[in-house]
Amino acid sequence: MFDPSLADVAVVVEDDGRWRLDVRRFTGDVIATTPLHVDGAFQPRVLALVTRMLARWDVAASAEWDGHHGTWSALLNPAPAVGQRPSPVV
């Protein structure tokens, strides 16, 4: 487990047909990584799995995922407490 306040970016990488989630700092340091056991295109199965995993880690990804050559990334924010509305990403 990692400190959610340190998480800046979620990066989903397709490597040789397999998906992996890396949680990184803006410096590029990887603070968590996990394989994703799904097949198929990034949307919607991988995105749904990553969103659930990040929520369990008390982190929320922005709604915008940027894709480039088999890599998808999104900015992260601490997840809102239960019953609170998420703050907008600026």
PDB file of N, CA and C in Angstrom:
ATOM      1  N   MET A   1       0.849  -1.181   0.000  1.00  0.00           N
ATOM      2  CA  MET A   1       0.000   0.000   0.000  1.00  0.00           C
ATOM      3  C   MET A   1       0.892   1.241   0.000  1.00  0.00           C
ATOM      4  N   PHE A   2       0.358   2.333  -0.438  1.00  0.00           N
ATOM      5  CA  PHE A   2       1.111   3.578  -0.529  1.00  0.00           C
ATOM      6  C   PHE A   2       0.267   4.700   0.050  1.00  0.00           C
ATOM      7  N   ASP A   3       0.900   5.828   0.285  1.00  0.00           N
ATOM      8  CA  ASP A   3       0.206   7.007   0.793  1.00  0.00           C
ATOM      9  C   ASP A   3      -0.529   7.666  -0.376  1.00  0.00           C
ATOM     10  N   PRO A   4      -1.887   7.690  -0.364  1.00  0.00           N
ATOM     11  CA  PRO A   4      -2.630   8.257  -1.485  1.00  0.00           C
ATOM     12  C   PRO A   4      -2.296   9.718  -1.774  1.00  0.00           C
ATOM     13  N   SER A   5      -1.829  10.453  -0.775  1.00  0.00           N
ATOM     14  CA  SER A   5      -1.502  11.855  -1.010  1.00  0.00           C
ATOM     15  C   SER A   5      -0.269  12.013  -1.907  1.00  0.00           C
ATOM     16  N   LEU A   6       0.504  10.948  -2.085  1.00  0.00           N
ATOM     17  CA  LEU A   6       1.689  10.990  -2.941  1.00  0.00           C
ATOM     18  C   LEU A   6       1.381  10.649  -4.392  1.00  0.00           C
ATOM     19  N   ALA A   7       0.180  10.127  -4.651  1.00  0.00           N
ATOM     20  CA  ALA A   7      -0.183   9.672  -5.998  1.00  0.00           C
ATOM     21  C   ALA A   7      -0.546  10.858  -6.880  1.00  0.00           C
ATOM     22  N   ASP A   8       0.166  11.008  -7.983  1.00  0.00           N
ATOM     23  CA  ASP A   8      -0.075  12.113  -8.904  1.00  0.00           C
ATOM     24  C   ASP A   8      -0.703  11.664 -10.228  1.00  0.00           C
ATOM     25  N   VAL A   9      -0.269  10.511 -10.743  1.00  0.00           N
ATOM     26  CA  VAL A   9      -0.690  10.070 -12.070  1.00  0.00           C
ATOM     27  C   VAL A   9      -0.905   8.562 -12.070  1.00  0.00           C
ATOM     28  N   ALA A  10      -2.000   8.131 -12.707  1.00  0.00           N
ATOM     29  CA  ALA A  10      -2.212   6.707 -12.978  1.00  0.00           C
ATOM     30  C   ALA A  10      -1.807   6.464 -14.417  1.00  0.00           C
ATOM     31  N   VAL A  11      -1.019   5.425 -14.638  1.00  0.00           N
ATOM     32  CA  VAL A  11      -0.581   5.079 -15.986  1.00  0.00           C
ATOM     33  C   VAL A  11      -0.934   3.616 -16.231  1.00  0.00           C
ATOM     34  N   VAL A  12      -1.727   3.385 -17.271  1.00  0.00           N
ATOM     35  CA  VAL A  12      -2.087   2.029 -17.662  1.00  0.00           C
ATOM     36  C   VAL A  12      -1.306   1.719 -18.930  1.00  0.00           C
ATOM     37  N   VAL A  13      -0.543   0.629 -18.868  1.00  0.00           N
ATOM     38  CA  VAL A  13       0.353   0.268 -19.958  1.00  0.00           C
ATOM     39  C   VAL A  13      -0.046  -1.097 -20.508  1.00  0.00           C
ATOM     40  N   GLU A  14      -0.114  -1.194 -21.828  1.00  0.00           N
ATOM     41  CA  GLU A  14      -0.294  -2.489 -22.466  1.00  0.00           C
ATOM     42  C   GLU A  14       1.080  -2.955 -22.912  1.00  0.00           C
ATOM     43  N   ASP A  15       1.527  -4.068 -22.357  1.00  0.00           N
ATOM     44  CA  ASP A  15       2.850  -4.584 -22.650  1.00  0.00           C
ATOM     45  C   ASP A  15       2.706  -6.034 -23.104  1.00  0.00           C
ATOM     46  N   ASP A  16       2.947  -6.270 -24.370  1.00  0.00           N
ATOM     47  CA  ASP A  16       2.872  -7.614 -24.942  1.00  0.00           C
ATOM     48  C   ASP A  16       1.493  -8.248 -24.712  1.00  0.00           C
ATOM     49  N   GLY A  17       0.443  -7.447 -24.902  1.00  0.00           N
ATOM     50  CA  GLY A  17      -0.924  -7.947 -24.782  1.00  0.00           C
ATOM     51  C   GLY A  17      -1.456  -8.014 -23.373  1.00  0.00           C
ATOM     52  N   ARG A  18      -0.676  -7.603 -22.396  1.00  0.00           N
ATOM     53  CA  ARG A  18      -1.110  -7.603 -20.994  1.00  0.00           C
ATOM     54  C   ARG A  18      -1.135  -6.173 -20.484  1.00  0.00           C
ATOM     55  N   TRP A  19      -2.097  -5.909 -19.602  1.00  0.00           N
ATOM     56  CA  TRP A  19      -2.261  -4.569 -19.042  1.00  0.00           C
ATOM     57  C   TRP A  19      -1.639  -4.484 -17.659  1.00  0.00           C
ATOM     58  N   ARG A  20      -1.101  -3.306 -17.321  1.00  0.00           N
ATOM     59  CA  ARG A  20      -0.505  -3.052 -15.999  1.00  0.00           C
ATOM     60  C   ARG A  20      -0.872  -1.644 -15.578  1.00  0.00           C
ATOM     61  N   LEU A  21      -1.156  -1.471 -14.287  1.00  0.00           N
ATOM     62  CA  LEU A  21      -1.419  -0.154 -13.710  1.00  0.00           C
ATOM     63  C   LEU A  21      -0.228   0.269 -12.873  1.00  0.00           C
ATOM     64  N   ASP A  22       0.308   1.457 -13.180  1.00  0.00           N
ATOM     65  CA  ASP A  22       1.351   2.075 -12.361  1.00  0.00           C
ATOM     66  C   ASP A  22       0.784   3.351 -11.764  1.00  0.00           C
ATOM     67  N   VAL A  23       1.028   3.569 -10.489  1.00  0.00           N
ATOM     68  CA  VAL A  23       0.701   4.836  -9.843  1.00  0.00           C
ATOM     69  C   VAL A  23       2.032   5.541  -9.646  1.00  0.00           C
ATOM     70  N   ARG A  24       2.104   6.771 -10.162  1.00  0.00           N
ATOM     71  CA  ARG A  24       3.387   7.483 -10.176  1.00  0.00           C
ATOM     72  C   ARG A  24       3.283   8.863  -9.560  1.00  0.00           C
ATOM     73  N   ARG A  25       4.441   9.363  -9.204  1.00  0.00           N
ATOM     74  CA  ARG A  25       4.592  10.766  -8.820  1.00  0.00           C
ATOM     75  C   ARG A  25       4.885  11.545 -10.095  1.00  0.00           C
ATOM     76  N   PHE A  26       4.757  12.867 -10.033  1.00  0.00           N
ATOM     77  CA  PHE A  26       5.105  13.684 -11.192  1.00  0.00           C
ATOM     78  C   PHE A  26       6.580  13.552 -11.562  1.00  0.00           C
ATOM     79  N   THR A  27       7.407  13.150 -10.610  1.00  0.00           N
ATOM     80  CA  THR A  27       8.839  12.963 -10.864  1.00  0.00           C
ATOM     81  C   THR A  27       9.111  11.722 -11.704  1.00  0.00           C
ATOM     82  N   GLY A  28       8.089  10.874 -11.890  1.00  0.00           N
ATOM     83  CA  GLY A  28       8.265   9.628 -12.627  1.00  0.00           C
ATOM     84  C   GLY A  28       8.461   8.422 -11.732  1.00  0.00           C
ATOM     85  N   ASP A  29       8.664   8.656 -10.421  1.00  0.00           N
ATOM     86  CA  ASP A  29       8.837   7.549  -9.492  1.00  0.00           C
ATOM     87  C   ASP A  29       7.555   6.721  -9.424  1.00  0.00           C
ATOM     88  N   VAL A  30       7.685   5.405  -9.551  1.00  0.00           N
ATOM     89  CA  VAL A  30       6.546   4.498  -9.445  1.00  0.00           C
ATOM     90  C   VAL A  30       6.362   4.153  -7.971  1.00  0.00           C
ATOM     91  N   ILE A  31       5.163   4.444  -7.428  1.00  0.00           N
ATOM     92  CA  ILE A  31       4.919   4.155  -6.013  1.00  0.00           C
ATOM     93  C   ILE A  31       4.024   2.931  -5.820  1.00  0.00           C
ATOM     94  N   ALA A  32       3.394   2.456  -6.898  1.00  0.00           N
ATOM     95  CA  ALA A  32       2.615   1.215  -6.853  1.00  0.00           C
ATOM     96  C   ALA A  32       2.467   0.695  -8.265  1.00  0.00           C
ATOM     97  N   THR A  33       2.457  -0.621  -8.401  1.00  0.00           N
ATOM     98  CA  THR A  33       2.228  -1.236  -9.707  1.00  0.00           C
ATOM     99  C   THR A  33       1.486  -2.546  -9.495  1.00  0.00           C
ATOM    100  N   THR A  34       0.607  -2.873 -10.424  1.00  0.00           N
ATOM    101  CA  THR A  34      -0.139  -4.122 -10.333  1.00  0.00           C
ATOM    102  C   THR A  34      -0.563  -4.563 -11.728  1.00  0.00           C
ATOM    103  N   PRO A  35      -0.511  -5.876 -11.983  1.00  0.00           N
ATOM    104  CA  PRO A  35      -1.004  -6.358 -13.274  1.00  0.00           C
ATOM    105  C   PRO A  35      -2.525  -6.294 -13.298  1.00  0.00           C
ATOM    106  N   LEU A  36      -3.080  -6.098 -14.465  1.00  0.00           N
ATOM    107  CA  LEU A  36      -4.529  -6.073 -14.651  1.00  0.00           C
ATOM    108  C   LEU A  36      -4.906  -7.309 -15.456  1.00  0.00           C
ATOM    109  N   HIS A  37      -5.726  -8.143 -14.885  1.00  0.00           N
ATOM    110  CA  HIS A  37      -6.066  -9.418 -15.514  1.00  0.00           C
ATOM    111  C   HIS A  37      -7.343  -9.286 -16.334  1.00  0.00           C
ATOM    112  N   VAL A  38      -7.249  -8.557 -17.433  1.00  0.00           N
ATOM    113  CA  VAL A  38      -8.349  -8.396 -18.381  1.00  0.00           C
ATOM    114  C   VAL A  38      -7.781  -8.462 -19.787  1.00  0.00           C
ATOM    115  N   ASP A  39      -8.643  -8.817 -20.712  1.00  0.00           N
ATOM    116  CA  ASP A  39      -8.264  -8.831 -22.116  1.00  0.00           C
ATOM    117  C   ASP A  39      -9.067  -7.780 -22.844  1.00  0.00           C
ATOM    118  N   GLY A  40      -8.570  -7.354 -23.976  1.00  0.00           N
ATOM    119  CA  GLY A  40      -9.343  -6.475 -24.827  1.00  0.00           C
ATOM    120  C   GLY A  40      -8.855  -5.049 -24.832  1.00  0.00           C
ATOM    121  N   ALA A  41      -9.691  -4.223 -25.447  1.00  0.00           N
ATOM    122  CA  ALA A  41      -9.356  -2.813 -25.606  1.00  0.00           C
ATOM    123  C   ALA A  41      -9.406  -2.078 -24.272  1.00  0.00           C
ATOM    124  N   PHE A  42      -8.743  -0.927 -24.233  1.00  0.00           N
ATOM    125  CA  PHE A  42      -8.683  -0.123 -23.001  1.00  0.00           C
ATOM    126  C   PHE A  42     -10.076   0.239 -22.512  1.00  0.00           C
ATOM    127  N   GLN A  43     -10.923   0.675 -23.391  1.00  0.00           N
ATOM    128  CA  GLN A  43     -12.285   1.055 -23.023  1.00  0.00           C
ATOM    129  C   GLN A  43     -13.176  -0.141 -23.257  1.00  0.00           C
ATOM    130  N   PRO A  44     -14.104  -0.473 -22.443  1.00  0.00           N
ATOM    131  CA  PRO A  44     -14.389   0.049 -21.116  1.00  0.00           C
ATOM    132  C   PRO A  44     -13.890  -0.843 -19.989  1.00  0.00           C
ATOM    133  N   ARG A  45     -13.493  -2.103 -20.303  1.00  0.00           N
ATOM    134  CA  ARG A  45     -13.183  -3.072 -19.236  1.00  0.00           C
ATOM    135  C   ARG A  45     -11.982  -2.670 -18.390  1.00  0.00           C
ATOM    136  N   VAL A  46     -10.902  -2.276 -19.026  1.00  0.00           N
ATOM    137  CA  VAL A  46      -9.703  -1.906 -18.271  1.00  0.00           C
ATOM    138  C   VAL A  46      -9.966  -0.649 -17.456  1.00  0.00           C
ATOM    139  N   LEU A  47     -10.615   0.327 -18.057  1.00  0.00           N
ATOM    140  CA  LEU A  47     -10.922   1.577 -17.352  1.00  0.00           C
ATOM    141  C   LEU A  47     -11.794   1.321 -16.128  1.00  0.00           C
ATOM    142  N   ALA A  48     -12.796   0.463 -16.238  1.00  0.00           N
ATOM    143  CA  ALA A  48     -13.669   0.145 -15.100  1.00  0.00           C
ATOM    144  C   ALA A  48     -12.878  -0.535 -13.985  1.00  0.00           C
ATOM    145  N   LEU A  49     -12.016  -1.474 -14.340  1.00  0.00           N
ATOM    146  CA  LEU A  49     -11.204  -2.164 -13.336  1.00  0.00           C
ATOM    147  C   LEU A  49     -10.256  -1.193 -12.632  1.00  0.00           C
ATOM    148  N   VAL A  50      -9.585  -0.349 -13.398  1.00  0.00           N
ATOM    149  CA  VAL A  50      -8.641   0.618 -12.822  1.00  0.00           C
ATOM    150  C   VAL A  50      -9.369   1.588 -11.898  1.00  0.00           C
ATOM    151  N   THR A  51     -10.537   2.056 -12.295  1.00  0.00           N
ATOM    152  CA  THR A  51     -11.305   2.985 -11.465  1.00  0.00           C
ATOM    153  C   THR A  51     -11.657   2.346 -10.126  1.00  0.00           C
ATOM    154  N   ARG A  52     -12.090   1.091 -10.146  1.00  0.00           N
ATOM    155  CA  ARG A  52     -12.419   0.385  -8.891  1.00  0.00           C
ATOM    156  C   ARG A  52     -11.181   0.189  -8.024  1.00  0.00           C
ATOM    157  N   MET A  53     -10.069  -0.192  -8.648  1.00  0.00           N
ATOM    158  CA  MET A  53      -8.835  -0.405  -7.881  1.00  0.00           C
ATOM    159  C   MET A  53      -8.363   0.884  -7.228  1.00  0.00           C
ATOM    160  N   LEU A  54      -8.374   1.973  -7.978  1.00  0.00           N
ATOM    161  CA  LEU A  54      -7.936   3.252  -7.431  1.00  0.00           C
ATOM    162  C   LEU A  54      -8.838   3.680  -6.275  1.00  0.00           C
ATOM    163  N   ALA A  55     -10.137   3.461  -6.395  1.00  0.00           N
ATOM    164  CA  ALA A  55     -11.071   3.826  -5.322  1.00  0.00           C
ATOM    165  C   ALA A  55     -10.758   3.042  -4.055  1.00  0.00           C
ATOM    166  N   ARG A  56     -10.391   1.782  -4.190  1.00  0.00           N
ATOM    167  CA  ARG A  56     -10.008   0.985  -3.010  1.00  0.00           C
ATOM    168  C   ARG A  56      -8.745   1.527  -2.361  1.00  0.00           C
ATOM    169  N   TRP A  57      -7.914   2.195  -3.158  1.00  0.00           N
ATOM    170  CA  TRP A  57      -6.677   2.785  -2.638  1.00  0.00           C
ATOM    171  C   TRP A  57      -6.891   4.229  -2.219  1.00  0.00           C
ATOM    172  N   ASP A  58      -8.149   4.676  -2.151  1.00  0.00           N
ATOM    173  CA  ASP A  58      -8.512   6.042  -1.767  1.00  0.00           C
ATOM    174  C   ASP A  58      -7.942   7.099  -2.710  1.00  0.00           C
ATOM    175  N   VAL A  59      -7.949   6.780  -4.002  1.00  0.00           N
ATOM    176  CA  VAL A  59      -7.482   7.702  -5.029  1.00  0.00           C
ATOM    177  C   VAL A  59      -8.527   7.723  -6.146  1.00  0.00           C
ATOM    178  N   ALA A  60      -8.760   8.885  -6.727  1.00  0.00           N
ATOM    179  CA  ALA A  60      -9.708   9.009  -7.830  1.00  0.00           C
ATOM    180  C   ALA A  60      -8.999   9.572  -9.053  1.00  0.00           C
ATOM    181  N   ALA A  61      -9.239   8.947 -10.199  1.00  0.00           N
ATOM    182  CA  ALA A  61      -8.666   9.431 -11.454  1.00  0.00           C
ATOM    183  C   ALA A  61      -9.578  10.488 -12.049  1.00  0.00           C
ATOM    184  N   SER A  62      -8.974  11.430 -12.756  1.00  0.00           N
ATOM    185  CA  SER A  62      -9.770  12.415 -13.485  1.00  0.00           C
ATOM    186  C   SER A  62     -10.567  11.678 -14.559  1.00  0.00           C
ATOM    187  N   ALA A  63     -11.589  12.303 -15.064  1.00  0.00           N
ATOM    188  CA  ALA A  63     -12.440  11.670 -16.071  1.00  0.00           C
ATOM    189  C   ALA A  63     -11.740  11.549 -17.428  1.00  0.00           C
ATOM    190  N   GLU A  64     -10.711  12.324 -17.626  1.00  0.00           N
ATOM    191  CA  GLU A  64     -10.000  12.346 -18.908  1.00  0.00           C
ATOM    192  C   GLU A  64      -8.770  11.443 -18.867  1.00  0.00           C
ATOM    193  N   TRP A  65      -8.772  10.427 -19.695  1.00  0.00           N
ATOM    194  CA  TRP A  65      -7.611   9.556 -19.858  1.00  0.00           C
ATOM    195  C   TRP A  65      -6.979   9.878 -21.213  1.00  0.00           C
ATOM    196  N   ASP A  66      -5.688  10.154 -21.202  1.00  0.00           N
ATOM    197  CA  ASP A  66      -4.963  10.450 -22.436  1.00  0.00           C
ATOM    198  C   ASP A  66      -4.256   9.192 -22.908  1.00  0.00           C
ATOM    199  N   GLY A  67      -4.455   8.830 -24.166  1.00  0.00           N
ATOM    200  CA  GLY A  67      -3.833   7.643 -24.719  1.00  0.00           C
ATOM    201  C   GLY A  67      -2.755   7.968 -25.715  1.00  0.00           C
ATOM    202  N   HIS A  68      -1.690   7.152 -25.700  1.00  0.00           N
ATOM    203  CA  HIS A  68      -0.594   7.348 -26.641  1.00  0.00           C
ATOM    204  C   HIS A  68       0.193   6.039 -26.744  1.00  0.00           C
ATOM    205  N   HIS A  69       0.135   5.373 -27.898  1.00  0.00           N
ATOM    206  CA  HIS A  69       0.922   4.171 -28.184  1.00  0.00           C
ATOM    207  C   HIS A  69       0.807   3.101 -27.101  1.00  0.00           C
ATOM    208  N   GLY A  70      -0.392   2.678 -26.750  1.00  0.00           N
ATOM    209  CA  GLY A  70      -0.585   1.596 -25.784  1.00  0.00           C
ATOM    210  C   GLY A  70      -0.428   2.009 -24.341  1.00  0.00           C
ATOM    211  N   THR A  71      -0.330   3.301 -24.074  1.00  0.00           N
ATOM    212  CA  THR A  71      -0.230   3.813 -22.706  1.00  0.00           C
ATOM    213  C   THR A  71      -1.340   4.829 -22.489  1.00  0.00           C
ATOM    214  N   TRP A  72      -2.021   4.713 -21.346  1.00  0.00           N
ATOM    215  CA  TRP A  72      -3.094   5.645 -20.986  1.00  0.00           C
ATOM    216  C   TRP A  72      -2.756   6.245 -19.640  1.00  0.00           C
ATOM    217  N   SER A  73      -3.007   7.542 -19.469  1.00  0.00           N
ATOM    218  CA  SER A  73      -2.692   8.176 -18.187  1.00  0.00           C
ATOM    219  C   SER A  73      -3.791   9.146 -17.788  1.00  0.00           C
ATOM    220  N   ALA A  74      -3.913   9.357 -16.474  1.00  0.00           N
ATOM    221  CA  ALA A  74      -4.883  10.303 -15.923  1.00  0.00           C
ATOM    222  C   ALA A  74      -4.317  10.874 -14.629  1.00  0.00           C
ATOM    223  N   LEU A  75      -4.609  12.138 -14.390  1.00  0.00           N
ATOM    224  CA  LEU A  75      -4.213  12.763 -13.137  1.00  0.00           C
ATOM    225  C   LEU A  75      -5.026  12.161 -11.998  1.00  0.00           C
ATOM    226  N   LEU A  76      -4.446  12.146 -10.807  1.00  0.00           N
ATOM    227  CA  LEU A  76      -5.100  11.565  -9.637  1.00  0.00           C
ATOM    228  C   LEU A  76      -5.352  12.610  -8.567  1.00  0.00           C
ATOM    229  N   ASN A  77      -6.392  12.373  -7.796  1.00  0.00           N
ATOM    230  CA  ASN A  77      -6.738  13.181  -6.626  1.00  0.00           C
ATOM    231  C   ASN A  77      -7.096  12.224  -5.506  1.00  0.00           C
ATOM    232  N   PRO A  78      -6.914  12.635  -4.249  1.00  0.00           N
ATOM    233  CA  PRO A  78      -7.430  11.798  -3.163  1.00  0.00           C
ATOM    234  C   PRO A  78      -8.934  11.603  -3.357  1.00  0.00           C
ATOM    235  N   ALA A  79      -9.420  10.398  -3.122  1.00  0.00           N
ATOM    236  CA  ALA A  79     -10.847  10.110  -3.286  1.00  0.00           C
ATOM    237  C   ALA A  79     -11.648  10.867  -2.235  1.00  0.00           C
ATOM    238  N   PRO A  80     -12.838  11.356  -2.586  1.00  0.00           N
ATOM    239  CA  PRO A  80     -13.671  12.052  -1.601  1.00  0.00           C
ATOM    240  C   PRO A  80     -14.175  11.079  -0.549  1.00  0.00           C
ATOM    241  N   ALA A  81     -14.389  11.573   0.660  1.00  0.00           N
ATOM    242  CA  ALA A  81     -14.944  10.754   1.724  1.00  0.00           C
ATOM    243  C   ALA A  81     -16.362  10.339   1.351  1.00  0.00           C
ATOM    244  N   VAL A  82     -16.824   9.251   1.928  1.00  0.00           N
ATOM    245  CA  VAL A  82     -18.167   8.766   1.636  1.00  0.00           C
ATOM    246  C   VAL A  82     -19.180   9.865   1.918  1.00  0.00           C
ATOM    247  N   GLY A  83     -20.064  10.110   0.955  1.00  0.00           N
ATOM    248  CA  GLY A  83     -21.083  11.137   1.116  1.00  0.00           C
ATOM    249  C   GLY A  83     -20.664  12.509   0.638  1.00  0.00           C
ATOM    250  N   GLN A  84     -19.386  12.695   0.311  1.00  0.00           N
ATOM    251  CA  GLN A  84     -18.921  13.979  -0.196  1.00  0.00           C
ATOM    252  C   GLN A  84     -18.878  13.937  -1.718  1.00  0.00           C
ATOM    253  N   ARG A  85     -19.091  15.078  -2.328  1.00  0.00           N
ATOM    254  CA  ARG A  85     -18.955  15.176  -3.777  1.00  0.00           C
ATOM    255  C   ARG A  85     -17.492  15.372  -4.132  1.00  0.00           C
ATOM    256  N   PRO A  86     -17.039  14.772  -5.216  1.00  0.00           N
ATOM    257  CA  PRO A  86     -15.650  14.976  -5.610  1.00  0.00           C
ATOM    258  C   PRO A  86     -15.398  16.406  -6.026  1.00  0.00           C
ATOM    259  N   SER A  87     -14.218  16.912  -5.702  1.00  0.00           N
ATOM    260  CA  SER A  87     -13.874  18.269  -6.117  1.00  0.00           C
ATOM    261  C   SER A  87     -13.433  18.216  -7.573  1.00  0.00           C
ATOM    262  N   PRO A  88     -13.704  19.254  -8.332  1.00  0.00           N
ATOM    263  CA  PRO A  88     -13.330  19.236  -9.754  1.00  0.00           C
ATOM    264  C   PRO A  88     -11.823  19.310  -9.922  1.00  0.00           C
ATOM    265  N   VAL A  89     -11.358  18.671 -10.972  1.00  0.00           N
ATOM    266  CA  VAL A  89      -9.928  18.722 -11.316  1.00  0.00           C
ATOM    267  C   VAL A  89      -9.703  20.006 -12.070  1.00  0.00           C
ATOM    268  N   VAL A  90      -8.677  20.759 -11.674  1.00  0.00           N
ATOM    269  CA  VAL A  90      -8.407  22.040 -12.308  1.00  0.00           C
ATOM    270  C   VAL A  90      -7.268  21.887 -13.282  1.00  0.00           C
TER     271      VAL A  90
END
